[in-house]
Amino acid sequence: MKHILTTMVAAMTIVSCANNSGTNPFLTEWDTPYGIPPFEQIGIDDYMPAINAGIEQQNAAIATITSNAEEPTFDNTIAPLELSSGILDKVSGVLYNISETDRTDELDSIVELAIPVMTEHSDNISFNQALFQRIAKLYEGDRSSLTREQQMVLKKYYEQFQRSGSGLPQDKQDQLRKINTEMASKQQKIGNNILAESNAFKAKFGISVSEFPNAMTSTEDRNKRKEMYTMYTMRGHNGNENDNRQLILDVVRLRIEKAKILGYKNPAQYYLEDKMAHDPETVDAFLGGIMKSAVKRAKEEVRDMQQLMDKEIAEGKLPTGSRIEPWDWWYYAEKVRKQQFDLDESQVKPYFKLENVVKGVFLAANKLYGINMEELKDVPAYNTDVVTTYKVTDADGSLLAIFTTDYLPRSSKRGGAWMNNVREQYVDAKGQMVRPIIVNVANLEEYLTIDEVQTVFHEFGHALHGILSQCNYRSVSGTSVSRDFVEMFSQINENWALQPDLLAEYARNDKGEVIPAKLVEKINNSMKFNQGFMTTELCAASILDMKWHELESVEGLDIDAFEKQVCRDMGLIPEIGPRYRSTYFNHIFNGGYSAGYYGYLWAEVLDKDAFSIFEKSGNVWNKELSTLFRKTFLEKGGSEEPMILFEQFAGRKPDNTAFLKGRGLL
């Protein structure tokens, strides 16, 4: 606790101090190692002036583009547009990363000021008719002379302008401006409320919300489990200043209004149009098929747990008639796992020290892609107590990226785990390659569970997508791909986490002893365990997300009644709830996964299928395949259509067999 408090104070000092140098760091070239932001020089008063200067810079660049009397070409329209946001990219790369990890009241106030300003600026660009006409003329003309990447960049811009309402009359654009500004502010408030409620949970129980599942497996007191479960699932739903119910209704109403103005029946149609799945019907059918199989498996898991509960009833430990409730699942599932596989987390965690797992992640990347990680000392960091920075180089020694990790929990950090960019990969105006600065953030303790080990590998899979990017244009580099494709690369990296030969190299206890082969065997034998529950709660949340965004009105809607009806309709059993209830579903109400949470399952079909190709080769470390995977996917970003890339790698369309087997549903 002392370490965490020290960290918080240091972070607050970084973001709250005034910059007394008289020079705004965002408006100068950064004379720092590898162009890392000079965090210690940035004061709270630097952000808004830099944002305003960045807006002026981009407006001037766009004015130059639109005033060009020459016919539009990629080089005089799209290329300069790509490079027009230099200052804004620097500010957002710092501001939005720190606001998620080391928030303060002062920083919140800056974000609240920035959101409407940035939203208005974004709308001004989207509704710039002269700019849109140049883009449209290019897109509707002969594109054969463009590279494939340039064609994809142009397509992305054209569709973004179309989908933002550029072709609508002025009154409709004015409506959209108002909606976008109001929606952005409310979404930010939802996220802040969730953080406040999560901190209240930690204050009461002494654990972060990220530790909740682990705590539930070991808490014997059933009343306490119920109390923890209730507070966890009631976040944003307590009638206090952090209540999200009305905010959610407001956001959904605004999304519905926006979708209808743009010509769509509901928000789901709008959000899915440019995704791999393309439409709500496809997603609903996809999720419905999985849900049916998952619930069937979950019912079998309930029976196994109920047998253990019945034994405790017979022993007088529980009242007659006790049944498995949602707050019992983790606890009794762990008992079943011990019984069926002679395995529990207390045996495993000593071998998964966080620093060793990180070494394992890096070792796997080296074995697959030949990249090397070198820790950098004495370089700028937004929080010097907890952030570790690495130089990432290719096999030939060339720089690939700067990579930073921030794994420890603190009250200023939002829950969960994520990857982000401080700087994107692209080629600048001088033709020089700019390598990315990538961040992995999580909320982990010193020793990890099996799930947490996979989380570290998962987020580094996203990082690899950014690190290995070899694109020319920022808008398609790295993870700039559709939501139902991006998770393929994080999830496939999990498949190497528990490979026995890799575990033998990184999984060691404090005595330096390697994890025993028998324990590794137990771990891998148990990997399909409890998948009925895990798939059901994930699929249930995905369906809840879809149902919110398939609404055409929220008039008179009660959130509790709506959730209950959705759960009944999907066939959810009473022992399981959706992974996220609406009031703390940050992914869809403040995190960019609106009508997109299904993407985790959709991408898992792709990742399990792709990994099966490695397995069928007889060597999961197959260098030829990993090189092909790198060049086909990781270097390409969004410079080609996802399905084309998959078929180039696999030589066929995706097959869901490996996915179903991996989740024990086949």
XYZ file of C-alpha atoms in Angstrom:
666
model
C 0.000 0.000 0.000
C 2.831 2.392 0.826
C 4.357 1.772 -2.585
C 1.050 2.443 -4.322
C 0.498 5.690 -2.413
C 4.013 6.856 -3.262
C 3.291 6.064 -6.891
C 0.083 8.071 -6.847
C 1.792 11.121 -5.358
C 4.546 10.964 -7.971
C 2.018 10.662 -10.766
C -0.018 13.593 -9.478
C 3.136 15.676 -9.321
C 3.896 14.931 -12.954
C 0.510 15.896 -14.315
C -0.362 18.684 -11.907
C 2.777 20.777 -11.807
C 2.924 24.084 -13.576
C 5.376 24.448 -16.417
C 7.557 27.389 -15.430
C 9.902 27.273 -18.406
C 7.646 29.493 -20.485
C 7.839 27.037 -23.380
C 5.054 24.585 -24.108
C 6.736 21.172 -24.560
C 4.097 20.080 -27.067
C 5.068 22.933 -29.380
C 8.752 22.043 -29.567
C 10.770 19.171 -30.976
C 11.373 16.598 -28.274
C 15.098 16.299 -27.710
C 14.705 13.082 -25.741
C 15.872 9.512 -26.309
C 13.850 8.017 -29.183
C 11.422 10.950 -29.094
C 9.790 9.797 -25.864
C 7.553 12.574 -24.506
C 9.340 14.714 -21.872
C 6.709 13.915 -19.250
C 8.543 15.721 -16.454
C 8.438 18.978 -18.430
C 4.697 18.843 -19.127
C 2.491 20.893 -16.822
C -1.262 20.844 -16.416
C -1.503 24.255 -18.113
C 0.218 23.016 -21.282
C -2.565 20.787 -22.562
C -5.294 23.170 -23.699
C -2.950 25.705 -25.357
C -1.321 22.816 -27.210
C -4.694 21.430 -28.268
C -5.709 24.845 -29.582
C -2.377 25.205 -31.403
C -2.813 21.716 -32.850
C -6.263 22.603 -34.116
C -4.869 25.723 -35.773
C -2.089 23.669 -37.332
C -4.479 21.112 -38.756
C -6.962 23.722 -39.944
C -4.150 25.501 -41.807
C -3.046 22.254 -43.434
C -6.594 21.450 -44.507
C -7.053 24.970 -45.868
C -3.953 24.464 -48.007
C -5.385 21.197 -49.317
C -8.818 22.590 -50.137
C -7.488 25.793 -51.731
C -5.313 23.840 -54.161
C -6.593 24.582 -57.654
C -5.063 21.405 -59.059
C -7.068 18.236 -59.532
C -7.066 16.141 -56.351
C -4.446 13.425 -56.155
C -3.384 11.177 -53.342
C -0.193 13.213 -52.917
C -1.887 16.623 -52.740
C -4.926 15.569 -50.689
C -4.673 12.380 -48.651
C -0.932 12.398 -47.920
C -0.914 15.915 -46.389
C -4.157 15.166 -44.542
C -2.432 12.160 -42.950
C 0.349 14.412 -41.659
C -1.827 17.363 -40.629
C -2.305 16.479 -36.949
C 1.254 16.484 -35.631
C 0.684 18.577 -32.508
C -2.674 17.000 -31.699
C -1.160 13.533 -31.969
C 1.537 14.504 -29.479
C -0.979 15.918 -27.005
C -3.473 13.066 -27.255
C -0.704 10.478 -27.017
C 0.182 11.879 -23.599
C -3.141 13.157 -22.260
C -5.345 10.151 -22.928
C -2.749 7.664 -21.710
C -2.138 9.459 -18.413
C -5.827 10.184 -17.828
C -6.494 6.425 -17.813
C -3.623 5.506 -15.503
C -2.923 8.474 -13.221
C -6.078 10.526 -13.121
C -6.413 13.549 -10.852
C -9.208 16.072 -10.458
C -7.083 18.592 -12.352
C -6.503 16.183 -15.189
C -10.197 15.279 -15.302
C -10.996 18.966 -15.697
C -8.613 19.194 -18.654
C -10.194 16.167 -20.307
C -13.647 17.674 -19.736
C -12.477 20.887 -21.407
C -10.771 19.027 -24.234
C -13.647 16.730 -25.182
C -16.063 19.358 -26.576
C -13.214 21.255 -28.245
C -11.844 18.144 -29.921
C -15.334 16.926 -30.832
C -16.147 20.246 -32.493
C -12.848 20.154 -34.359
C -13.507 16.608 -35.543
C -16.964 17.629 -36.740
C -15.519 20.659 -38.550
C -13.258 18.327 -40.512
C -16.006 15.775 -41.164
C -18.372 18.445 -42.480
C -15.775 20.275 -44.576
C -17.440 19.998 -47.956
C -14.461 21.174 -49.973
C -12.286 18.499 -48.387
C -14.913 15.800 -48.792
C -15.410 16.676 -52.462
C -11.708 16.199 -53.139
C -11.708 12.859 -51.314
C -14.882 11.727 -53.086
C -13.525 12.686 -56.480
C -10.410 10.656 -55.818
C -12.347 7.662 -54.521
C -14.848 7.665 -57.361
C -12.114 8.058 -59.975
C -9.462 5.703 -61.300
C -7.533 4.273 -58.335
C -5.458 1.765 -60.270
C -2.261 3.821 -60.025
C -2.367 3.780 -56.217
C -0.634 1.173 -54.120
C -2.910 -1.234 -52.297
C -2.152 0.538 -49.017
C -3.038 3.910 -50.555
C -6.292 2.453 -51.859
C -7.171 1.265 -48.353
C -6.264 4.642 -46.818
C -8.412 6.459 -49.372
C -11.292 4.019 -48.803
C -11.051 4.569 -45.067
C -11.224 8.351 -45.403
C -14.079 8.231 -47.885
C -16.155 5.912 -45.711
C -15.405 7.928 -42.565
C -16.651 11.109 -44.221
C -19.719 9.363 -45.595
C -20.532 7.767 -42.230
C -20.023 11.032 -40.364
C -22.727 12.771 -42.385
C -20.670 14.841 -44.813
C -23.275 14.472 -47.528
C -26.192 15.639 -45.363
C -27.860 19.061 -45.450
C -26.728 21.725 -42.995
C -29.572 21.268 -40.501
C -28.802 17.573 -40.158
C -25.110 18.300 -39.714
C -25.970 20.796 -36.987
C -27.975 18.108 -35.212
C -25.061 15.702 -35.464
C -22.672 18.271 -34.027
C -24.872 18.705 -30.992
C -25.271 14.936 -30.567
C -21.555 14.223 -30.892
C -20.592 16.819 -28.281
C -23.232 15.750 -25.776
C -22.495 12.063 -26.297
C -18.735 12.447 -25.828
C -19.185 14.267 -22.514
C -21.673 11.727 -21.178
C -19.475 8.805 -22.187
C -16.540 10.320 -20.313
C -18.762 10.764 -17.246
C -19.792 7.099 -17.407
C -16.140 6.062 -17.361
C -15.345 8.346 -14.430
C -18.309 6.982 -12.489
C -17.207 3.395 -13.062
C -13.747 4.230 -11.746
C -15.234 5.885 -8.648
C -17.487 2.882 -7.988
C -14.577 0.484 -8.487
C -12.515 2.456 -5.990
C -15.400 2.279 -3.501
C -15.425 -1.507 -3.963
C -11.714 -1.648 -3.173
C -12.125 0.616 -0.151
C -14.733 -1.733 1.292
C -13.169 -5.113 0.519
C -9.467 -4.324 0.168
C -9.202 -5.760 -3.343
C -9.435 -4.169 -6.770
C -12.236 -5.144 -9.137
C -9.588 -6.894 -11.249
C -8.889 -9.201 -8.285
C -12.588 -9.964 -7.745
C -12.715 -13.360 -9.546
C -9.634 -14.608 -7.695
C -11.027 -13.484 -4.341
C -14.314 -15.225 -5.047
C -12.559 -18.578 -5.543
C -11.039 -18.496 -2.060
C -13.659 -16.722 0.085
C -15.306 -19.423 2.203
C -17.843 -17.132 3.880
C -20.871 -17.389 1.612
C -22.487 -14.239 2.967
C -19.326 -12.289 2.224
C -19.239 -13.729 -1.305
C -22.789 -12.530 -1.805
C -21.930 -9.109 -0.407
C -18.896 -8.811 -2.713
C -20.846 -10.041 -5.731
C -23.695 -7.630 -5.064
C -21.438 -4.589 -4.737
C -19.418 -5.646 -7.792
C -22.491 -6.061 -10.002
C -24.247 -2.952 -8.682
C -21.484 -0.532 -9.687
C -23.034 2.537 -11.308
C -26.435 1.434 -10.031
C -26.632 2.731 -6.469
C -28.643 5.923 -6.728
C -25.649 8.050 -5.759
C -23.626 10.661 -7.663
C -21.963 7.831 -9.616
C -25.195 6.284 -10.874
C -24.934 5.572 -14.606
C -28.500 4.558 -15.432
C -29.739 7.851 -16.811
C -26.412 8.505 -18.524
C -26.667 5.176 -20.332
C -30.206 5.897 -21.471
C -29.040 9.309 -22.663
C -26.097 7.853 -24.602
C -28.232 5.164 -26.247
C -30.885 7.760 -27.138
C -28.209 9.945 -28.725
C -26.779 6.985 -30.629
C -30.226 6.110 -31.931
C -30.820 9.702 -33.044
C -27.443 9.782 -34.781
C -28.005 6.478 -36.543
C -31.410 7.567 -37.831
C -30.089 10.918 -39.075
C -27.438 8.989 -41.007
C -30.058 6.700 -42.539
C -29.748 3.600 -40.358
C -32.518 1.780 -38.524
C -30.545 1.515 -35.304
C -27.003 2.061 -33.976
C -26.029 -1.587 -34.511
C -26.533 -1.215 -38.267
C -24.375 1.890 -38.235
C -21.538 0.498 -36.119
C -21.345 -2.846 -37.939
C -21.454 -1.636 -41.526
C -17.652 -1.366 -41.828
C -16.806 -4.415 -39.674
C -16.049 -7.954 -40.827
C -19.467 -9.152 -39.619
C -21.104 -6.220 -41.475
C -24.657 -6.442 -40.050
C -26.584 -7.239 -36.840
C -28.213 -10.328 -38.317
C -24.820 -11.970 -38.851
C -23.681 -11.137 -35.322
C -26.934 -12.306 -33.733
C -26.768 -15.640 -35.560
C -23.102 -16.045 -34.631
C -23.722 -15.359 -30.939
C -26.928 -17.401 -30.839
C -25.133 -20.520 -32.035
C -22.371 -20.136 -29.462
C -24.785 -19.327 -26.628
C -26.789 -22.491 -27.135
C -23.716 -24.730 -26.885
C -22.197 -22.713 -24.032
C -25.330 -22.850 -21.849
C -25.600 -26.600 -22.410
C -22.037 -27.017 -21.146
C -22.632 -24.576 -18.271
C -25.606 -26.629 -17.046
C -23.304 -29.646 -16.799
C -20.869 -27.536 -14.767
C -23.691 -26.498 -12.423
C -24.511 -30.150 -11.773
C -20.896 -30.875 -10.819
C -20.837 -27.918 -8.430
C -24.233 -28.721 -6.937
C -22.990 -32.187 -6.016
C -20.233 -30.598 -3.920
C -22.715 -28.177 -2.362
C -25.085 -31.057 -1.555
C -22.239 -32.798 0.237
C -21.730 -29.679 2.386
C -25.482 -29.554 3.057
C -25.327 -33.181 4.252
C -22.417 -32.250 6.523
C -24.495 -29.456 8.055
C -22.321 -26.669 6.634
C -25.171 -25.175 4.607
C -28.962 -25.000 5.064
C -31.133 -27.652 3.439
C -32.231 -26.652 -0.043
C -29.214 -24.437 -0.786
C -28.603 -24.066 -4.505
C -25.699 -22.712 -6.541
C -26.114 -18.950 -6.908
C -24.068 -16.532 -9.081
C -21.858 -15.624 -6.103
C -21.043 -19.323 -5.592
C -19.759 -20.087 -9.072
C -16.083 -19.158 -8.732
C -15.793 -20.795 -5.312
C -17.303 -24.145 -6.256
C -15.747 -24.179 -9.710
C -12.349 -24.023 -8.009
C -13.369 -26.961 -5.797
C -14.420 -28.959 -8.856
C -11.139 -28.173 -10.575
C -9.195 -29.431 -7.566
C -11.316 -32.573 -7.570
C -11.166 -33.291 -11.308
C -7.631 -32.166 -12.107
C -5.895 -32.136 -8.700
C -5.025 -28.506 -9.425
C -5.584 -25.228 -7.639
C -4.195 -21.732 -8.108
C -2.180 -21.875 -4.884
C -0.004 -24.537 -6.522
C 0.429 -22.503 -9.685
C 0.908 -18.871 -8.627
C 4.365 -19.260 -7.037
C 5.745 -20.132 -10.477
C 4.179 -17.140 -12.189
C 5.898 -14.139 -10.708
C 5.039 -11.093 -12.792
C 8.614 -10.227 -13.727
C 9.229 -13.823 -14.869
C 6.025 -13.877 -16.926
C 7.130 -10.691 -18.693
C 10.427 -12.415 -19.494
C 8.420 -15.323 -20.890
C 6.388 -12.992 -23.076
C 9.562 -11.475 -24.487
C 11.169 -14.897 -24.969
C 8.182 -16.133 -26.962
C 8.340 -13.056 -29.202
C 12.029 -13.667 -29.772
C 11.470 -17.326 -30.669
C 8.665 -16.444 -33.071
C 9.730 -13.157 -34.620
C 13.398 -12.730 -33.709
C 12.845 -9.462 -31.853
C 14.847 -8.390 -28.802
C 13.915 -6.325 -25.745
C 16.413 -4.099 -23.931
C 15.371 -2.252 -20.782
C 16.140 1.465 -20.917
C 17.165 3.316 -17.784
C 16.909 7.054 -17.125
C 14.414 7.790 -19.907
C 11.246 9.876 -19.436
C 8.178 8.082 -18.122
C 4.760 9.318 -17.028
C 5.150 7.482 -13.728
C 8.764 6.633 -12.932
C 7.892 4.392 -9.965
C 5.926 1.833 -11.963
C 6.620 2.280 -15.678
C 9.368 0.200 -17.272
C 10.608 1.156 -20.734
C 12.181 -1.124 -23.342
C 13.901 -0.639 -26.660
C 12.593 -3.191 -29.163
C 14.949 -4.200 -31.964
C 14.651 -6.575 -34.885
C 16.984 -9.520 -35.481
C 19.252 -7.252 -37.539
C 19.497 -4.721 -34.689
C 17.251 -2.091 -36.277
C 14.830 -0.179 -34.060
C 11.253 -1.429 -34.103
C 9.615 0.423 -31.217
C 9.768 1.783 -27.710
C 7.624 -0.364 -25.431
C 6.517 0.545 -21.907
C 4.754 -1.504 -19.248
C 2.576 -0.334 -16.349
C 1.224 -3.414 -14.574
C 0.589 -2.426 -10.937
C -2.878 -1.412 -9.676
C -3.634 1.956 -8.084
C -6.763 3.950 -7.399
C -5.936 6.475 -10.125
C -5.990 3.780 -12.801
C -9.101 2.398 -14.454
C -9.681 -1.346 -14.114
C -8.747 -4.012 -16.616
C -5.855 -4.290 -19.033
C -5.169 -2.603 -22.357
C -2.690 -1.625 -25.034
C -2.348 1.928 -26.269
C -0.087 4.066 -28.425
C 1.771 7.154 -27.335
C 3.005 7.421 -30.918
C 1.846 5.571 -34.023
C 4.114 4.029 -36.648
C 4.204 5.876 -39.975
C 6.484 7.498 -42.579
C 6.882 11.252 -42.116
C 6.956 14.081 -44.675
C 10.713 13.626 -45.152
C 10.262 9.966 -45.991
C 11.695 8.894 -42.647
C 10.244 5.900 -40.816
C 8.763 6.866 -37.445
C 8.693 3.917 -35.075
C 5.896 3.615 -32.504
C 5.798 4.033 -28.743
C 3.540 1.311 -27.344
C 2.042 0.979 -23.859
C 0.756 -2.133 -22.069
C -1.272 -1.430 -18.917
C -2.839 -3.851 -16.437
C -3.847 -4.219 -12.787
C -1.816 -7.167 -11.505
C -0.231 -8.352 -8.281
C 3.250 -9.828 -7.866
C 2.165 -13.440 -8.486
C -0.300 -14.307 -11.239
C -3.060 -16.786 -11.842
C -3.205 -18.746 -15.092
C -5.793 -16.308 -16.460
C -3.568 -13.350 -15.579
C -0.586 -14.951 -17.294
C -2.716 -15.142 -20.420
C -3.718 -11.501 -19.922
C -0.068 -10.418 -20.081
C 0.427 -12.441 -23.271
C -2.865 -11.068 -24.637
C -1.930 -7.425 -24.253
C 1.533 -8.049 -25.665
C -0.166 -9.595 -28.693
C -1.764 -6.197 -29.288
C 1.621 -4.598 -28.691
C 3.228 -6.831 -31.327
C 0.615 -5.636 -33.810
C 1.875 -2.104 -33.202
C 5.579 -2.907 -32.773
C 5.935 -4.860 -36.011
C 3.837 -2.530 -38.172
C 5.499 -1.575 -41.477
C 2.963 0.793 -43.012
C 3.423 4.197 -44.615
C 0.271 5.827 -43.288
C -0.784 6.293 -39.691
C -4.473 5.674 -40.349
C -3.864 2.025 -41.271
C -0.764 1.190 -39.230
C -0.612 -1.228 -36.323
C -3.925 -1.920 -34.608
C -5.879 0.424 -36.914
C -8.116 -2.411 -38.078
C -11.763 -3.274 -37.488
C -12.828 -4.151 -33.935
C -13.811 -7.710 -34.824
C -10.364 -8.322 -36.348
C -8.043 -6.574 -33.888
C -8.505 -9.108 -31.082
C -7.217 -11.921 -33.280
C -3.651 -10.811 -32.650
C -3.926 -10.447 -28.901
C -5.727 -13.743 -28.518
C -3.450 -15.800 -30.736
C -0.485 -14.736 -28.601
C -2.146 -16.413 -25.606
C -1.714 -19.785 -27.303
C 2.029 -19.758 -26.655
C 1.784 -18.745 -22.978
C 1.476 -22.253 -21.556
C 3.531 -24.240 -24.036
C 5.536 -26.704 -21.899
C 8.914 -25.870 -23.461
C 8.348 -22.136 -22.885
C 7.121 -22.661 -19.314
C 10.325 -24.581 -18.613
C 12.235 -21.397 -19.432
C 10.254 -18.736 -17.558
C 7.981 -20.348 -14.947
C 10.138 -20.473 -11.813
C 9.452 -20.011 -8.121
C 11.452 -17.801 -5.774
C 13.951 -20.612 -5.196
C 14.660 -20.700 -8.925
C 12.955 -24.063 -9.347
C 11.305 -24.679 -12.717
C 7.603 -25.505 -12.691
C 7.285 -29.330 -12.464
C 6.300 -31.153 -15.647
C 3.388 -32.829 -13.822
C 1.979 -29.435 -12.840
C 2.325 -28.213 -16.428
C 0.415 -31.284 -17.562
C -2.351 -30.564 -15.052
C -2.561 -26.949 -16.207
C -2.921 -27.887 -19.859
C -5.384 -30.687 -19.083
C -7.556 -28.197 -17.202
C -7.623 -25.514 -19.896
C -11.079 -26.524 -21.134
C -12.411 -26.554 -17.586
C -15.208 -24.085 -16.730
C -15.462 -22.990 -20.354
C -19.244 -23.308 -20.239
C -19.336 -20.536 -17.646
C -16.640 -18.405 -19.260
C -18.160 -18.632 -22.725
C -21.688 -18.074 -21.451
C -20.891 -14.894 -19.498
C -18.831 -13.502 -22.395
C -21.493 -14.361 -24.950
C -24.225 -12.984 -22.670
C -22.421 -9.636 -22.426
C -22.018 -9.598 -26.201
C -25.728 -10.221 -26.703
C -26.614 -7.540 -24.136
C -24.400 -5.127 -26.077
C -26.155 -5.996 -29.333
C -29.626 -5.637 -27.838
C -28.795 -2.163 -26.530
C -27.683 -1.106 -29.979
C -30.565 -2.749 -31.818
C -33.027 -0.540 -29.949
C -34.891 2.064 -31.986
C -36.115 3.985 -28.922
C -35.449 4.121 -25.180
C -38.713 5.871 -24.388
C -40.030 4.493 -21.074
C -37.267 1.893 -20.900
C -36.235 0.592 -17.484
C -32.658 -0.727 -17.470
C -33.289 -3.515 -14.952
C -36.364 -4.787 -16.780
C -34.535 -4.545 -20.102
C -31.563 -6.575 -18.843
C -33.811 -9.249 -17.336
C -35.784 -9.615 -20.563
C -32.618 -9.849 -22.664
C -31.251 -12.550 -20.334
C -34.509 -14.508 -20.516
C -34.608 -14.273 -24.294
C -31.019 -15.506 -24.686
C -31.685 -18.493 -22.401
C -29.209 -17.441 -19.725
C -29.357 -19.691 -16.681
C -29.891 -17.989 -13.279
C -26.518 -19.134 -11.929
C -24.667 -16.896 -14.415
C -24.874 -13.200 -15.185
C -23.406 -11.354 -18.170
C -19.720 -10.552 -17.728
C -20.715 -6.881 -17.547
C -24.026 -5.412 -16.504
C -24.995 -2.253 -18.327
C -24.038 0.294 -15.669
C -20.362 -0.743 -15.635
C -20.051 -1.942 -19.234
C -17.227 0.482 -20.011
C -16.319 -1.311 -23.265
C -19.557 -0.315 -24.960
C -20.466 2.956 -23.260
C -17.037 4.552 -23.088
C -14.547 2.223 -24.744
C -15.113 1.971 -28.479
C -16.719 -1.488 -28.525
C -20.299 -0.313 -29.150
C -22.106 -3.199 -30.889
C -18.622 -4.701 -31.020
C -18.079 -6.742 -27.874
C -18.853 -9.861 -29.933
C -15.488 -9.166 -31.588
C -13.625 -11.108 -28.902
C -15.458 -14.297 -29.858
C -15.442 -13.509 -33.586
C -11.676 -12.935 -33.531
C -11.176 -16.077 -31.451
C -12.519 -18.133 -34.332
C -9.775 -16.601 -36.479
C -7.012 -16.917 -33.889
C -7.750 -20.544 -32.968
C -7.988 -21.473 -36.634
C -4.697 -19.737 -37.437
C -2.962 -21.356 -34.449
C -4.223 -24.769 -35.540
C -2.076 -24.325 -38.649
C 0.979 -23.992 -36.396
C -0.103 -27.098 -34.483
C -0.669 -29.137 -37.630
C 2.841 -28.277 -38.793
C 4.156 -30.275 -35.850
C 5.951 -27.290 -34.318
C 4.132 -24.367 -32.679
C 7.378 -22.364 -32.992
C 7.554 -23.019 -36.756
C 9.780 -20.186 -37.972
C 8.504 -20.281 -41.525
C 4.914 -19.948 -40.330
C 5.676 -17.237 -37.764
C 7.504 -15.235 -40.434
C 4.515 -15.636 -42.742
C 2.191 -14.600 -39.909
C 4.307 -11.531 -39.215
C 4.492 -10.423 -42.832
C 0.866 -11.237 -43.674
C -0.782 -9.777 -40.587
C 1.408 -7.947 -38.096
C 3.289 -5.787 -40.603
C 0.206 -5.002 -42.677
C -2.102 -3.383 -40.117
C -5.212 -2.204 -41.953
C -3.543 -1.889 -45.351
C -5.603 -4.799 -46.702
C -9.061 -6.251 -46.095
C -9.035 -8.651 -43.099
C -10.519 -11.640 -44.893
C -8.056 -11.293 -47.761
C -5.182 -11.362 -45.266
C -6.582 -14.409 -43.507
C -7.008 -16.308 -46.752
C -3.480 -15.357 -47.802
C -2.152 -16.885 -44.582
C -4.402 -19.957 -44.324
C -5.001 -20.596 -48.010
C -8.726 -20.930 -47.260
C -11.631 -19.330 -45.444
C -11.828 -19.531 -41.614
C -13.050 -22.728 -39.950
C -14.626 -22.590 -36.465
C -13.751 -26.178 -35.511
C -10.619 -25.224 -33.549
C -12.570 -22.509 -31.712
C -15.311 -24.904 -30.602
C -12.788 -27.534 -29.535
C -10.722 -24.969 -27.666
C -13.751 -23.940 -25.593
C -14.843 -27.516 -25.013
C -18.037 -26.975 -26.987
C -17.427 -29.680 -29.578
